[in-house]
PDB file of C-alpha atoms in Angstrom:
ATOM      1  CA  MET R   1       8.624 -11.566  15.623  1.00 28.00           C
ATOM      2  CA  LEU R   2       6.781 -10.602  12.456  1.00 31.00           C
ATOM      3  CA  ARG R   3       9.970  -9.914  10.587  1.00 37.00           C
ATOM      4  CA  PRO R   4      12.806 -11.977  12.114  1.00 39.00           C
ATOM      5  CA  PRO R   5      15.046 -12.538   9.042  1.00 45.00           C
ATOM      6  CA  LEU R   6      14.806  -9.078   7.535  1.00 54.00           C
ATOM      7  CA  GLY R   7      16.132  -6.625  10.077  1.00 72.00           C
ATOM      8  CA  LEU R   8      15.728  -2.875   9.753  1.00 87.00           C
ATOM      9  CA  PRO R   9      17.835  -0.136   8.185  1.00 90.00           C
ATOM     10  CA  GLU R  10      19.936   1.837  10.643  1.00 90.00           C
ATOM     11  CA  PHE R  11      18.399   5.314  10.788  1.00 94.00           C
ATOM     12  CA  ASP R  12      20.656   8.164  11.902  1.00 92.00           C
ATOM     13  CA  GLY R  13      17.969  10.864  12.242  1.00 91.00           C
ATOM     14  CA  GLY R  14      15.662  11.451  15.191  1.00 92.00           C
ATOM     15  CA  PRO R  15      11.851  11.450  15.438  1.00 95.00           C
ATOM     16  CA  LEU R  16      11.544  14.955  13.973  1.00 97.00           C
ATOM     17  CA  VAL R  17      12.553  13.713  10.506  1.00 97.00           C
ATOM     18  CA  PRO R  18       9.442  11.538   9.914  1.00 97.00           C
ATOM     19  CA  VAL R  19       7.200  14.148  11.557  1.00 97.00           C
ATOM     20  CA  ALA R  20       8.473  16.899   9.255  1.00 98.00           C
ATOM     21  CA  THR R  21       8.233  14.567   6.241  1.00 98.00           C
ATOM     22  CA  TYR R  22       4.623  13.660   6.988  1.00 98.00           C
ATOM     23  CA  LEU R  23       3.523  17.236   7.686  1.00 97.00           C
ATOM     24  CA  LEU R  24       5.127  18.421   4.451  1.00 97.00           C
ATOM     25  CA  THR R  25       3.312  15.657   2.596  1.00 97.00           C
ATOM     26  CA  ILE R  26      -0.051  16.740   4.023  1.00 97.00           C
ATOM     27  CA  ALA R  27       0.639  20.411   3.276  1.00 96.00           C
ATOM     28  CA  VAL R  28       1.571  19.771  -0.359  1.00 95.00           C
ATOM     29  CA  LEU R  29      -1.342  17.376  -0.838  1.00 94.00           C
ATOM     30  CA  SER R  30      -3.782  19.934   0.566  1.00 92.00           C
ATOM     31  CA  GLY R  31      -2.461  22.530  -1.860  1.00 91.00           C
ATOM     32  CA  LEU R  32      -2.794  20.190  -4.831  1.00 89.00           C
ATOM     33  CA  VAL R  33      -6.318  19.141  -3.868  1.00 88.00           C
ATOM     34  CA  ALA R  34      -7.336  22.796  -3.465  1.00 85.00           C
ATOM     35  CA  LEU R  35      -5.832  23.489  -6.889  1.00 83.00           C
ATOM     36  CA  SER R  36      -7.644  20.566  -8.518  1.00 79.00           C
ATOM     37  CA  PRO R  37     -10.594  19.486  -6.345  1.00 74.00           C
ATOM     38  CA  GLY R  38     -12.063  17.035  -8.858  1.00 68.00           C
ATOM     39  CA  ALA R  39     -12.658  13.355  -8.203  1.00 64.00           C
ATOM     40  CA  SER R  40      -9.292  12.532  -9.740  1.00 71.00           C
ATOM     41  CA  PRO R  41      -6.423  14.914 -10.558  1.00 74.00           C
ATOM     42  CA  PRO R  42      -5.336  15.624 -14.151  1.00 81.00           C
ATOM     43  CA  PRO R  43      -2.728  13.132 -15.398  1.00 85.00           C
ATOM     44  CA  LEU R  44       0.154  15.613 -15.279  1.00 87.00           C
ATOM     45  CA  LEU R  45      -0.737  16.663 -11.735  1.00 89.00           C
ATOM     46  CA  GLY R  46      -0.975  13.026 -10.683  1.00 89.00           C
ATOM     47  CA  MET R  47       2.446  12.309 -12.167  1.00 94.00           C
ATOM     48  CA  ALA R  48       3.887  15.356 -10.415  1.00 94.00           C
ATOM     49  CA  TRP R  49       2.424  14.205  -7.100  1.00 94.00           C
ATOM     50  CA  GLY R  50       3.900  10.742  -7.480  1.00 96.00           C
ATOM     51  CA  GLY R  51       7.286  12.221  -8.361  1.00 97.00           C
ATOM     52  CA  PHE R  52       7.126  14.538  -5.352  1.00 97.00           C
ATOM     53  CA  LEU R  53       6.544  11.608  -2.978  1.00 98.00           C
ATOM     54  CA  VAL R  54       9.514   9.724  -4.405  1.00 98.00           C
ATOM     55  CA  VAL R  55      11.794  12.757  -4.145  1.00 97.00           C
ATOM     56  CA  LEU R  56      10.566  13.551  -0.634  1.00 98.00           C
ATOM     57  CA  THR R  57      11.150   9.979   0.536  1.00 98.00           C
ATOM     58  CA  ALA R  58      14.627   9.942  -0.992  1.00 97.00           C
ATOM     59  CA  ALA R  59      15.405  13.257   0.730  1.00 97.00           C
ATOM     60  CA  ALA R  60      14.177  11.968   4.099  1.00 97.00           C
ATOM     61  CA  LEU R  61      16.319   8.869   3.701  1.00 97.00           C
ATOM     62  CA  ARG R  62      19.287  11.088   2.834  1.00 96.00           C
ATOM     63  CA  VAL R  63      18.803  12.942   6.119  1.00 97.00           C
ATOM     64  CA  GLU R  64      18.687   9.526   7.813  1.00 97.00           C
ATOM     65  CA  ALA R  65      22.042   8.650   6.143  1.00 96.00           C
ATOM     66  CA  LEU R  66      20.374   6.019   3.968  1.00 95.00           C
ATOM     67  CA  SER R  67      20.160   5.479   0.245  1.00 93.00           C
ATOM     68  CA  LEU R  68      16.901   4.606  -1.518  1.00 93.00           C
ATOM     69  CA  ARG R  69      18.203   2.041  -3.999  1.00 91.00           C
ATOM     70  CA  PRO R  70      19.302  -0.656  -1.514  1.00 89.00           C
ATOM     71  CA  LEU R  71      15.837  -0.548   0.071  1.00 92.00           C
ATOM     72  CA  LEU R  72      14.104  -1.512  -3.188  1.00 92.00           C
ATOM     73  CA  PRO R  73      13.421  -5.248  -3.654  1.00 91.00           C
ATOM     74  CA  PRO R  74      15.375  -7.059  -6.384  1.00 88.00           C
ATOM     75  CA  ARG R  75      13.716  -7.898  -9.686  1.00 87.00           C
ATOM     76  CA  ARG R  76      13.858 -11.607  -8.918  1.00 87.00           C
ATOM     77  CA  THR R  77      10.962 -11.114  -6.491  1.00 88.00           C
ATOM     78  CA  LEU R  78       8.595  -9.829  -9.205  1.00 92.00           C
ATOM     79  CA  GLY R  79       7.521 -13.320 -10.271  1.00 91.00           C
ATOM     80  CA  PRO R  80       6.373 -14.368  -6.789  1.00 90.00           C
ATOM     81  CA  VAL R  81       4.812 -10.925  -6.277  1.00 94.00           C
ATOM     82  CA  PHE R  82       2.534 -11.201  -9.304  1.00 95.00           C
ATOM     83  CA  GLY R  83       1.867 -14.855  -8.502  1.00 94.00           C
ATOM     84  CA  VAL R  84       0.583 -14.079  -5.010  1.00 95.00           C
ATOM     85  CA  VAL R  85      -1.517 -11.110  -6.140  1.00 97.00           C
ATOM     86  CA  ALA R  86      -2.949 -13.140  -9.037  1.00 97.00           C
ATOM     87  CA  ALA R  87      -3.836 -15.957  -6.634  1.00 96.00           C
ATOM     88  CA  PHE R  88      -5.603 -13.481  -4.334  1.00 98.00           C
ATOM     89  CA  TRP R  89      -7.729 -12.051  -7.124  1.00 97.00           C
ATOM     90  CA  ALA R  90      -8.431 -15.485  -8.617  1.00 97.00           C
ATOM     91  CA  LEU R  91      -9.879 -16.587  -5.287  1.00 96.00           C
ATOM     92  CA  TYR R  92     -11.735 -13.274  -4.981  1.00 96.00           C
ATOM     93  CA  ASN R  93     -13.302 -13.734  -8.424  1.00 96.00           C
ATOM     94  CA  LEU R  94     -14.315 -17.303  -7.656  1.00 96.00           C
ATOM     95  CA  VAL R  95     -16.143 -16.146  -4.537  1.00 94.00           C
ATOM     96  CA  ALA R  96     -17.735 -13.175  -6.362  1.00 93.00           C
ATOM     97  CA  ALA R  97     -18.891 -15.400  -9.226  1.00 93.00           C
ATOM     98  CA  ALA R  98     -20.355 -17.929  -6.800  1.00 94.00           C
ATOM     99  CA  LEU R  99     -22.243 -15.165  -4.965  1.00 91.00           C
ATOM    100  CA  ALA R 100     -23.497 -13.781  -8.272  1.00 89.00           C
ATOM    101  CA  LEU R 101     -24.721 -17.182  -9.432  1.00 89.00           C
ATOM    102  CA  GLY R 102     -26.334 -17.657  -6.050  1.00 90.00           C
ATOM    103  CA  GLY R 103     -28.352 -14.467  -6.493  1.00 85.00           C
ATOM    104  CA  VAL R 104     -26.750 -12.616  -3.573  1.00 85.00           C
ATOM    105  CA  SER R 105     -27.615  -8.912  -3.573  1.00 82.00           C
ATOM    106  CA  GLY R 106     -24.757  -6.727  -4.817  1.00 82.00           C
ATOM    107  CA  PHE R 107     -23.352  -9.366  -7.170  1.00 85.00           C
ATOM    108  CA  GLU R 108     -24.615  -9.754 -10.739  1.00 88.00           C
ATOM    109  CA  ALA R 109     -23.895 -12.591 -13.145  1.00 85.00           C
ATOM    110  CA  THR R 110     -22.835 -10.163 -15.866  1.00 91.00           C
ATOM    111  CA  LEU R 111     -19.368  -9.193 -17.068  1.00 92.00           C
ATOM    112  CA  SER R 112     -17.877  -6.133 -15.401  1.00 93.00           C
ATOM    113  CA  ARG R 113     -16.342  -3.162 -17.216  1.00 91.00           C
ATOM    114  CA  THR R 114     -12.950  -4.616 -16.355  1.00 93.00           C
ATOM    115  CA  ALA R 115     -13.766  -7.761 -18.314  1.00 92.00           C
ATOM    116  CA  THR R 116     -15.330  -5.955 -21.277  1.00 93.00           C
ATOM    117  CA  ARG R 117     -12.635  -3.256 -21.547  1.00 94.00           C
ATOM    118  CA  PRO R 118      -9.415  -4.940 -20.464  1.00 95.00           C
ATOM    119  CA  LEU R 119      -7.027  -2.510 -22.185  1.00 95.00           C
ATOM    120  CA  LEU R 120      -8.570   0.523 -20.496  1.00 95.00           C
ATOM    121  CA  TYR R 121      -8.469  -1.319 -17.212  1.00 96.00           C
ATOM    122  CA  LEU R 122      -4.801  -2.231 -17.583  1.00 96.00           C
ATOM    123  CA  ALA R 123      -3.941   1.376 -18.448  1.00 95.00           C
ATOM    124  CA  ALA R 124      -5.727   2.634 -15.315  1.00 94.00           C
ATOM    125  CA  LEU R 125      -4.090  -0.070 -13.180  1.00 97.00           C
ATOM    126  CA  LEU R 126      -0.611   0.737 -14.493  1.00 96.00           C
ATOM    127  CA  SER R 127      -1.148   4.453 -13.906  1.00 95.00           C
ATOM    128  CA  SER R 128      -2.308   3.781 -10.346  1.00 95.00           C
ATOM    129  CA  LEU R 129       0.684   1.535  -9.721  1.00 97.00           C
ATOM    130  CA  LEU R 130       3.304   3.963 -11.020  1.00 96.00           C
ATOM    131  CA  PHE R 131       1.955   7.292  -9.783  1.00 95.00           C
ATOM    132  CA  THR R 132      -0.053   6.376  -6.684  1.00 96.00           C
ATOM    133  CA  ALA R 133       0.716   2.974  -5.197  1.00 98.00           C
ATOM    134  CA  ILE R 134       4.502   2.832  -5.510  1.00 98.00           C
ATOM    135  CA  PRO R 135       5.119   6.441  -4.365  1.00 98.00           C
ATOM    136  CA  GLU R 136       2.686   6.177  -1.433  1.00 98.00           C
ATOM    137  CA  GLU R 137       3.957   2.794  -0.287  1.00 98.00           C
ATOM    138  CA  LEU R 138       7.525   4.006  -0.669  1.00 98.00           C
ATOM    139  CA  LEU R 139       6.782   6.808   1.778  1.00 98.00           C
ATOM    140  CA  PHE R 140       4.470   5.031   4.187  1.00 98.00           C
ATOM    141  CA  ARG R 141       5.948   1.554   4.334  1.00 97.00           C
ATOM    142  CA  THR R 142       9.559   1.708   3.128  1.00 96.00           C
ATOM    143  CA  TYR R 143      10.313   4.817   5.171  1.00 97.00           C
ATOM    144  CA  LEU R 144       7.691   5.760   7.775  1.00 98.00           C
ATOM    145  CA  GLN R 145       6.792   2.244   8.906  1.00 97.00           C
ATOM    146  CA  GLN R 146      10.386   1.120   9.182  1.00 96.00           C
ATOM    147  CA  LYS R 147      11.333   4.336  10.951  1.00 97.00           C
ATOM    148  CA  CYS R 148       8.441   4.062  13.421  1.00 96.00           C
ATOM    149  CA  THR R 149       9.242   0.389  13.997  1.00 95.00           C
ATOM    150  CA  SER R 150      12.838   1.346  14.725  1.00 94.00           C
ATOM    151  CA  LEU R 151      11.758   4.068  17.166  1.00 94.00           C
ATOM    152  CA  ALA R 152       9.263   1.713  18.853  1.00 92.00           C
ATOM    153  CA  GLY R 153      11.773  -0.977  19.702  1.00 84.00           C
ATOM    154  CA  GLY R 154      13.264  -2.288  16.491  1.00 83.00           C
ATOM    155  CA  ALA R 155      12.650  -5.645  14.797  1.00 77.00           C
ATOM    156  CA  THR R 156      10.625  -7.136  17.640  1.00 84.00           C
ATOM    157  CA  ARG R 157       6.974  -8.110  17.764  1.00 87.00           C
ATOM    158  CA  ARG R 158       6.167  -5.002  19.821  1.00 91.00           C
ATOM    159  CA  GLY R 159       8.120  -2.703  17.520  1.00 91.00           C
ATOM    160  CA  ALA R 160       6.577  -4.208  14.389  1.00 92.00           C
ATOM    161  CA  LEU R 161       3.007  -3.987  15.692  1.00 94.00           C
ATOM    162  CA  LEU R 162       3.443  -0.404  16.887  1.00 95.00           C
ATOM    163  CA  GLY R 163       5.020   0.583  13.575  1.00 96.00           C
ATOM    164  CA  ILE R 164       2.193  -1.010  11.593  1.00 97.00           C
ATOM    165  CA  GLY R 165      -0.524   0.545  13.772  1.00 97.00           C
ATOM    166  CA  LEU R 166       0.890   4.056  13.900  1.00 97.00           C
ATOM    167  CA  VAL R 167       1.531   4.278  10.175  1.00 98.00           C
ATOM    168  CA  ALA R 168      -1.913   2.809   9.442  1.00 98.00           C
ATOM    169  CA  VAL R 169      -3.417   5.760  11.355  1.00 98.00           C
ATOM    170  CA  LEU R 170      -1.170   8.206   9.481  1.00 98.00           C
ATOM    171  CA  PHE R 171      -2.212   6.571   6.210  1.00 97.00           C
ATOM    172  CA  ALA R 172      -5.895   7.064   7.062  1.00 96.00           C
ATOM    173  CA  LEU R 173      -5.398  10.715   8.079  1.00 95.00           C
ATOM    174  CA  PHE R 174      -3.438  11.260   4.869  1.00 95.00           C
ATOM    175  CA  HIS R 175      -6.749  11.004   2.971  1.00 92.00           C
ATOM    176  CA  LEU R 176      -8.462  13.809   4.926  1.00 89.00           C
ATOM    177  CA  PRO R 177      -7.558  16.656   2.515  1.00 86.00           C
ATOM    178  CA  ARG R 178      -9.392  14.932  -0.309  1.00 83.00           C
ATOM    179  CA  TRP R 179     -12.323  14.084   1.968  1.00 76.00           C
ATOM    180  CA  PHE R 180     -12.835  17.702   3.023  1.00 77.00           C
ATOM    181  CA  LEU R 181     -11.507  19.737   0.079  1.00 70.00           C
ATOM    182  CA  ALA R 182     -12.359  17.591  -2.939  1.00 65.00           C
ATOM    183  CA  SER R 183     -15.451  15.681  -1.856  1.00 66.00           C
ATOM    184  CA  GLY R 184     -16.954  18.451   0.263  1.00 66.00           C
ATOM    185  CA  HIS R 185     -17.786  16.077   3.105  1.00 72.00           C
ATOM    186  CA  GLY R 186     -17.858  17.141   6.720  1.00 71.00           C
ATOM    187  CA  VAL R 187     -17.361  15.594  10.128  1.00 81.00           C
ATOM    188  CA  GLY R 188     -19.742  12.810  11.050  1.00 76.00           C
ATOM    189  CA  THR R 189     -20.405   9.097  11.026  1.00 82.00           C
ATOM    190  CA  PRO R 190     -19.402   8.651   7.345  1.00 80.00           C
ATOM    191  CA  LEU R 191     -15.999  10.171   8.110  1.00 83.00           C
ATOM    192  CA  ALA R 192     -15.482   7.790  11.029  1.00 89.00           C
ATOM    193  CA  GLY R 193     -16.349   4.847   8.818  1.00 87.00           C
ATOM    194  CA  ARG R 194     -14.032   6.108   6.093  1.00 87.00           C
ATOM    195  CA  LEU R 195     -11.107   6.534   8.481  1.00 92.00           C
ATOM    196  CA  LEU R 196     -11.704   3.141  10.060  1.00 95.00           C
ATOM    197  CA  GLY R 197     -11.751   1.486   6.646  1.00 94.00           C
ATOM    198  CA  LEU R 198      -8.572   3.249   5.555  1.00 96.00           C
ATOM    199  CA  ALA R 199      -6.815   2.365   8.801  1.00 97.00           C
ATOM    200  CA  LEU R 200      -7.814  -1.255   8.291  1.00 97.00           C
ATOM    201  CA  VAL R 201      -6.330  -1.205   4.792  1.00 97.00           C
ATOM    202  CA  GLY R 202      -3.220   0.448   6.219  1.00 97.00           C
ATOM    203  CA  VAL R 203      -2.867  -2.368   8.747  1.00 98.00           C
ATOM    204  CA  ALA R 204      -3.151  -4.918   5.934  1.00 98.00           C
ATOM    205  CA  TYR R 205      -0.544  -3.194   3.757  1.00 98.00           C
ATOM    206  CA  GLY R 206       1.705  -2.709   6.763  1.00 97.00           C
ATOM    207  CA  SER R 207       1.410  -6.372   7.722  1.00 96.00           C
ATOM    208  CA  VAL R 208       2.244  -7.471   4.178  1.00 96.00           C
ATOM    209  CA  TYR R 209       5.306  -5.225   4.251  1.00 95.00           C
ATOM    210  CA  ALA R 210       6.350  -6.409   7.715  1.00 93.00           C
ATOM    211  CA  LEU R 211       6.147 -10.024   6.554  1.00 92.00           C
ATOM    212  CA  THR R 212       8.109  -9.542   3.340  1.00 92.00           C
ATOM    213  CA  GLY R 213       9.869  -6.157   3.239  1.00 91.00           C
ATOM    214  CA  ASN R 214       8.787  -6.112  -0.407  1.00 93.00           C
ATOM    215  CA  LEU R 215       7.665  -2.731  -1.786  1.00 95.00           C
ATOM    216  CA  TRP R 216       6.566  -4.261  -5.098  1.00 96.00           C
ATOM    217  CA  LEU R 217       4.189  -6.678  -3.389  1.00 96.00           C
ATOM    218  CA  VAL R 218       2.426  -4.114  -1.223  1.00 97.00           C
ATOM    219  CA  ALA R 219       2.301  -1.614  -4.126  1.00 98.00           C
ATOM    220  CA  VAL R 220       0.698  -4.124  -6.524  1.00 98.00           C
ATOM    221  CA  PHE R 221      -1.856  -5.002  -3.860  1.00 98.00           C
ATOM    222  CA  HIS R 222      -2.495  -1.277  -3.317  1.00 98.00           C
ATOM    223  CA  ALA R 223      -2.997  -0.556  -7.028  1.00 98.00           C
ATOM    224  CA  SER R 224      -5.224  -3.583  -7.584  1.00 97.00           C
ATOM    225  CA  MET R 225      -7.355  -2.706  -4.565  1.00 97.00           C
ATOM    226  CA  ASN R 226      -7.840   0.744  -6.089  1.00 94.00           C
ATOM    227  CA  TYR R 227      -8.916  -0.939  -9.349  1.00 95.00           C
ATOM    228  CA  PRO R 228     -10.215  -4.414  -8.443  1.00 95.00           C
ATOM    229  CA  PRO R 229      -9.876  -6.852 -11.381  1.00 96.00           C
ATOM    230  CA  LEU R 230     -13.335  -8.345 -10.941  1.00 95.00           C
ATOM    231  CA  ALA R 231     -14.884 -10.295 -13.805  1.00 93.00           C
ATOM    232  CA  VAL R 232     -18.486  -9.960 -12.579  1.00 92.00           C
ATOM    233  CA  THR R 233     -20.393  -6.789 -11.777  1.00 91.00           C
ATOM    234  CA  THR R 234     -20.412  -6.004  -8.063  1.00 90.00           C
ATOM    235  CA  SER R 235     -22.047  -3.255  -6.044  1.00 87.00           C
ATOM    236  CA  VAL R 236     -21.611  -3.906  -2.334  1.00 83.00           C
ATOM    237  CA  PRO R 237     -24.115  -1.963  -0.183  1.00 82.00           C
ATOM    238  CA  SER R 238     -22.511   0.845   1.812  1.00 82.00           C
ATOM    239  CA  GLU R 239     -23.494  -0.714   5.127  1.00 81.00           C
ATOM    240  CA  LEU R 240     -21.431  -3.801   4.237  1.00 83.00           C
ATOM    241  CA  HIS R 241     -18.283  -1.978   3.071  1.00 87.00           C
ATOM    242  CA  LEU R 242     -16.488  -2.347   6.390  1.00 89.00           C
ATOM    243  CA  ALA R 243     -17.356  -6.036   6.765  1.00 91.00           C
ATOM    244  CA  VAL R 244     -16.214  -6.773   3.220  1.00 91.00           C
ATOM    245  CA  GLY R 245     -13.038  -4.774   3.884  1.00 93.00           C
ATOM    246  CA  VAL R 246     -12.275  -6.887   6.961  1.00 95.00           C
ATOM    247  CA  VAL R 247     -12.625 -10.081   4.913  1.00 95.00           C
ATOM    248  CA  GLU R 248     -10.492  -8.690   2.063  1.00 96.00           C
ATOM    249  CA  CYS R 249      -7.682  -7.550   4.350  1.00 97.00           C
ATOM    250  CA  ALA R 250      -7.696 -10.757   6.391  1.00 97.00           C
ATOM    251  CA  ALA R 251      -7.527 -12.820   3.204  1.00 97.00           C
ATOM    252  CA  MET R 252      -4.683 -10.685   1.820  1.00 98.00           C
ATOM    253  CA  VAL R 253      -2.513 -10.965   4.916  1.00 97.00           C
ATOM    254  CA  SER R 254      -3.286 -14.666   5.376  1.00 97.00           C
ATOM    255  CA  LEU R 255      -2.347 -15.473   1.783  1.00 96.00           C
ATOM    256  CA  VAL R 256       0.936 -13.569   2.033  1.00 95.00           C
ATOM    257  CA  TYR R 257       1.769 -15.226   5.349  1.00 93.00           C
ATOM    258  CA  LEU R 258       1.078 -18.643   3.843  1.00 92.00           C
ATOM    259  CA  ALA R 259       3.172 -17.841   0.753  1.00 90.00           C
ATOM    260  CA  VAL R 260       6.126 -16.717   2.873  1.00 87.00           C
ATOM    261  CA  ARG R 261       5.869 -19.809   5.078  1.00 85.00           C
ATOM    262  CA  LEU R 262       5.712 -22.152   2.086  1.00 84.00           C
ATOM    263  CA  SER R 263       8.377 -20.514  -0.060  1.00 76.00           C
ATOM    264  CA  GLY R 264      10.826 -19.499   2.651  1.00 61.00           C
ATOM    265  CA  ARG R 265      13.632 -17.280   1.465  1.00 52.00           C
ATOM    266  CA  ASP R 266      15.098 -19.637  -1.149  1.00 47.00           C
ATOM    267  CA  GLY R 267      14.017 -20.403  -4.688  1.00 43.00           C
ATOM    268  CA  HIS R 268      11.266 -17.860  -5.328  1.00 43.00           C
ATOM    269  CA  PRO R 269      11.344 -15.634  -2.236  1.00 53.00           C
ATOM    270  CA  LEU R 270       8.877 -12.923  -1.445  1.00 64.00           C
ATOM    271  CA  ALA R 271      10.801 -11.976   1.662  1.00 61.00           C
ATOM    272  CA  TRP R 272      14.277 -10.532   1.363  1.00 56.00           C
ATOM    273  CA  SER R 273      16.744  -8.427   3.287  1.00 58.00           C
ATOM    274  CA  PRO R 274      18.242  -5.158   2.019  1.00 60.00           C
ATOM    275  CA  ARG R 275      21.514  -6.386   3.452  1.00 53.00           C
ATOM    276  CA  GLU R 276      21.542  -9.249   0.952  1.00 46.00           C
ATOM    277  CA  THR R 277      22.190  -6.862  -1.922  1.00 46.00           C
ATOM    278  CA  SER R 278      24.219  -3.918  -0.699  1.00 41.00           C
ATOM    279  CA  PRO R 279      24.864  -1.795   2.366  1.00 40.00           C
ATOM    280  CA  SER R 280      21.976   0.380   3.509  1.00 38.00           C
ATOM    281  CA  THR R 281      24.109   3.522   3.759  1.00 37.00           C
ATOM    282  CA  GLY R 282      25.689   5.605   1.069  1.00 37.00           C
ATOM    283  CA  ASP R 283      25.021   5.785  -2.668  1.00 37.00           C
TER     284      ASP R 283
END
């Protein structure tokens, strides 16, 4: 079992609740992208989108006879969360620096914009965390993945794997409105590669969540993957994006698995159970 000590919330709604929630998400996103088809939405629109996802998730949980607050990890897990993510990016930077010094194409031994403008980088990272990563992971992992896992057989290996896989596909399809409406791309090989890469990332985020049940951990990974804190300049060729993505996701999941195995659930736990703090139903 991928998640033996954590259990799952007890959902009272049927399968139509997550379906309606997801379709409403896609409809609203399509409208917002059509309204502002630029590469990135204006700050106020981005904040509104993040708020909408939080409200929508809370409403779906209300229909399921659940409350949002007990599903959020306690603050005591923040230290281990940032420790694991920092370790991941430290290792990533060591590898990138070694490749740059070795003259590997796509890696340059010069400081990146992240390193030369750290305050701007931190502002962008914080914005991504608050208005993109946390709201999206709240919807896709805290609600949809747990709901799909519950429908697929509960907290068993089969249920966990089906929940991770299904929501990874939904996560990839979630990006289609921006692909078609904002970027102006069409159907073809690039779209297939894009969806495959997004599904792979969805599997990684879903696996991290299945191992820990920790929204903060998967959200910080999500935000930092959107804005990688790389010290050296990198420009990976497009034909290598998928291969690099496989390595990144495998390293992420492996590191989290190792951290959970080493730390257990005492001392500085990453993994936790909602039932440790308060009942999953009611306010």
